[in-house]
Amino acid sequence: MNRFTSARPASATGVASNVEERVQALLARMTLDQKIGQMTQPERLHVTPDEVKRHHIGSVLSGGGSCPGDNRPADWVAMNDAYWAASMEEDADHLAIPVLYGVDAIHGNANVRGATVFPHNIGLGAARDPGLIERIGRVTAREVRAAGVDWTFAPTLAVAQDPRWGRTYESYSEDPGVVGEYAGRIVRGLQEGDGGRLDGGMGRGGGGGDGSGPVRPVVPEGVVACAKHWVGDGGTRNGVDQGDTVVDEAELRRAHVAPYVPALEAGVLTVMVSLSSWNGEQCHAHRYLIEDVLKGEMGFGGFVLSDWNGVDPLADDYGEAAAAAVNAGIDMVMVPERWREFIAGLREQVERGVVPVERIDDAVARILRVKFACGMFERPRPAARRGSNSNGFGSREHREVAREAVRKSLVLLKNEGGVLPLDRGARILVTGPAAHDRGRQCGGFTVEWQGVTGNEAIAGGTSIWEGIRAVAPGAVLWGGGASCDENGAFGNAEDAVRTFDAAVVVVGERPYAEGMGDIREPGPVRPGTNHLPAGPGVLQPYGRTLELAALHPGALRTVRALAERGIPVVTVLVSGRPLVVNAEMAASSAFVAAWLPGSEGAGVADVLFGDHDFVGRLPMVWPGGVVSGRGRAGEVLFPRGYGLRLLGSEV
Ligand code: GLC
């Protein structure tokens, strides 16, 4: 007996005992238009509820930062209510099939104002705590459902190999073993939420090994998870986003496929394909990787989603591009704006026999299987669901989990003369551009796609400064930016500076997302990459180097200016990845990698003042010089796994 044949009686789950029967019965009633509609995912700004009904749309998404009304949970619930109601309005032309709404809740439901925003994955990888990851998944599921949303495009299972990649922070680690330890736990946390499993048994095995076997109905308490980006997104040459991962198959399986196994075993219901290529072949058209490996060999029984406009670069003719993606095994296509063109083009390709009807039926059956397995046909409209508009959204209980995650994510790289832990009674100067900036703490995919700076947009939570102020009455905040002039002078504050016992200087990167965070020469990545708003093929990377002193020279200036006046400096780095900080570290008495801690910056003070010890360990090699080749530093400053405790021993 395998785990997919143990269908529980309907009474136990509220969902029909045999999902497969329901799938096939509904599929048999569907027209080609209704089937292709189910495979189509527009973005909310480009589709109305009425169009969802008229075109039988199966899913709608919010791109990063695409938020309804005042961007509060109630606004999201109202929007989802409208889409759901339209999708369920059965008539002579339309079958009632509930629409699935998807968002990037990749570190909490961070699009929404007031959400609990967790550290990005790289910090969680430093924490080395799989149990915490599962709890984060459960809290995230609650805050996604509070918005009436059913599906998150998480977890990212990228195994980042080169810190020049703008999405390094979305990776838990450069070690596939660490990513694999987390993969199953985050999927369970997200899909189970607070109740019964939401795994639908779509994972490994599944009937005849092709993943099409009967699916165990589940109690819908979680949200649908999405393992991404299949496959090798973190291994591109020189870390170029959407670039080419040039490795042999053994290395691809070892480094990038491996973490998906525990995700499938945990029953992940959807997988998103990568915009990158493998040895020059686009993953979005890679039948071997999608149909043969993921669905065949690994037995994935859920459905496969394309990424944002992932079909565009596959062919000049849009219909042919759509056919290439669907024939490779993609079941649902994320076509934010060109969804009408997609529907017409795919229909034509089916009618010409380029896309077999059997492939369409398999795709739609997979989508229906997920919707039935999650009990979506039994769920009331979003506004009537338990959990919608929940007062647990952004609650203290949730924020405590996030604050624990911040504490555990911090990595102590230097602590000379025992300057840490800081004395609560000391006169402490706090400065630096990230000292009092909850937006910078959160990084990308927070309220906006590229993230935000400042505190206004991040409702709730604490900045690093607010955490310090709460425990150290003698602490003083100096200017958000550099607290000294370009010559390292403090002007008429020279005397005041010398009255401080220590300084905490919080520096690092501005928020970014995806290719906008790449470190490389500016200019087109490759022709035809036009899915980014920065314009066809041209996007501005973050910078040309990983050296902080070149990216943001104010940091070194401030640290040196204070140190030269005999003030011990604790430098806290807020960044999405390891940076080259040799000079800043040499001038600091203590140096802490804080990654992108999210909304609960007070977690930093918890450790700086010794309430908790450091337990974080580097999830990636820390480079000591120019990063070249496959992301391996010319010289390594600290190895993966390095991290100090307050008393100086290694974690
Ligand atoms: C983006 C990202 C993907 C995200 C999707 C929807 O391009 O590659 O991770 O889930 O679009 O926002």
Short mmCIF file of N, CA and C in Angstrom, two decimals, residues 118 124 127-138 182 185-186 400-402 404-406 408-409:
data_model
loop_
_atom_site.label_atom_id
_atom_site.label_comp_id
_atom_site.label_asym_id
_atom_site.label_seq_id
_atom_site.Cartn_x
_atom_site.Cartn_y
_atom_site.Cartn_z
N PHE A 118 9.38 37.69 7.35
CA PHE A 118 10.46 36.85 7.88
C PHE A 118 11.78 37.19 7.21
N LEU A 124 17.72 32.35 6.84
CA LEU A 124 17.16 31.13 7.42
C LEU A 124 18.12 29.96 7.23
N ALA A 127 20.54 29.88 9.94
CA ALA A 127 19.97 29.46 11.24
C ALA A 127 20.09 27.95 11.44
N ARG A 128 20.13 27.21 10.34
CA ARG A 128 20.24 25.74 10.40
C ARG A 128 19.21 25.13 11.35
N ASP A 129 17.93 25.50 11.15
CA ASP A 129 16.87 25.03 12.07
C ASP A 129 15.65 24.60 11.26
N PRO A 130 15.60 23.34 10.78
CA PRO A 130 14.46 22.89 9.96
C PRO A 130 13.11 23.01 10.67
N GLY A 131 13.10 22.81 11.99
CA GLY A 131 11.83 22.93 12.72
C GLY A 131 11.30 24.35 12.64
N LEU A 132 12.21 25.31 12.75
CA LEU A 132 11.80 26.72 12.65
C LEU A 132 11.21 26.99 11.27
N ILE A 133 11.81 26.40 10.25
CA ILE A 133 11.33 26.61 8.88
C ILE A 133 9.90 26.13 8.74
N GLU A 134 9.59 25.00 9.37
CA GLU A 134 8.22 24.48 9.28
C GLU A 134 7.25 25.42 9.98
N ARG A 135 7.68 25.96 11.12
CA ARG A 135 6.81 26.91 11.84
C ARG A 135 6.61 28.17 11.02
N ILE A 136 7.65 28.61 10.36
CA ILE A 136 7.52 29.78 9.48
C ILE A 136 6.51 29.50 8.37
N GLY A 137 6.55 28.28 7.84
CA GLY A 137 5.59 27.90 6.82
C GLY A 137 4.16 27.98 7.32
N ARG A 138 3.94 27.53 8.56
CA ARG A 138 2.58 27.53 9.11
C ARG A 138 2.07 28.95 9.32
N TYR A 182 15.54 21.57 4.38
CA TYR A 182 14.46 22.54 4.58
C TYR A 182 13.26 22.26 3.66
N ARG A 185 10.20 20.42 4.98
CA ARG A 185 9.62 21.07 6.14
C ARG A 185 8.84 22.33 5.77
N ILE A 186 9.37 23.13 4.85
CA ILE A 186 8.64 24.35 4.48
C ILE A 186 7.39 23.98 3.69
N GLU A 400 6.81 37.05 16.95
CA GLU A 400 7.78 36.41 17.84
C GLU A 400 8.51 35.29 17.09
N VAL A 401 7.80 34.57 16.24
CA VAL A 401 8.46 33.53 15.43
C VAL A 401 9.49 34.18 14.50
N ALA A 402 9.11 35.33 13.93
CA ALA A 402 10.03 36.02 13.01
C ALA A 402 11.24 36.57 13.78
N GLU A 404 12.54 35.34 16.49
CA GLU A 404 13.40 34.18 16.80
C GLU A 404 14.25 33.85 15.57
N ALA A 405 13.61 33.90 14.40
CA ALA A 405 14.34 33.61 13.16
C ALA A 405 15.46 34.62 12.93
N VAL A 406 15.19 35.89 13.23
CA VAL A 406 16.25 36.91 13.09
C VAL A 406 17.42 36.56 14.00
N LYS A 408 18.41 33.77 15.20
CA LYS A 408 19.14 32.56 14.79
C LYS A 408 19.86 32.73 13.45
N SER A 409 19.48 33.78 12.70
CA SER A 409 20.07 33.95 11.37
C SER A 409 21.38 34.73 11.42
#
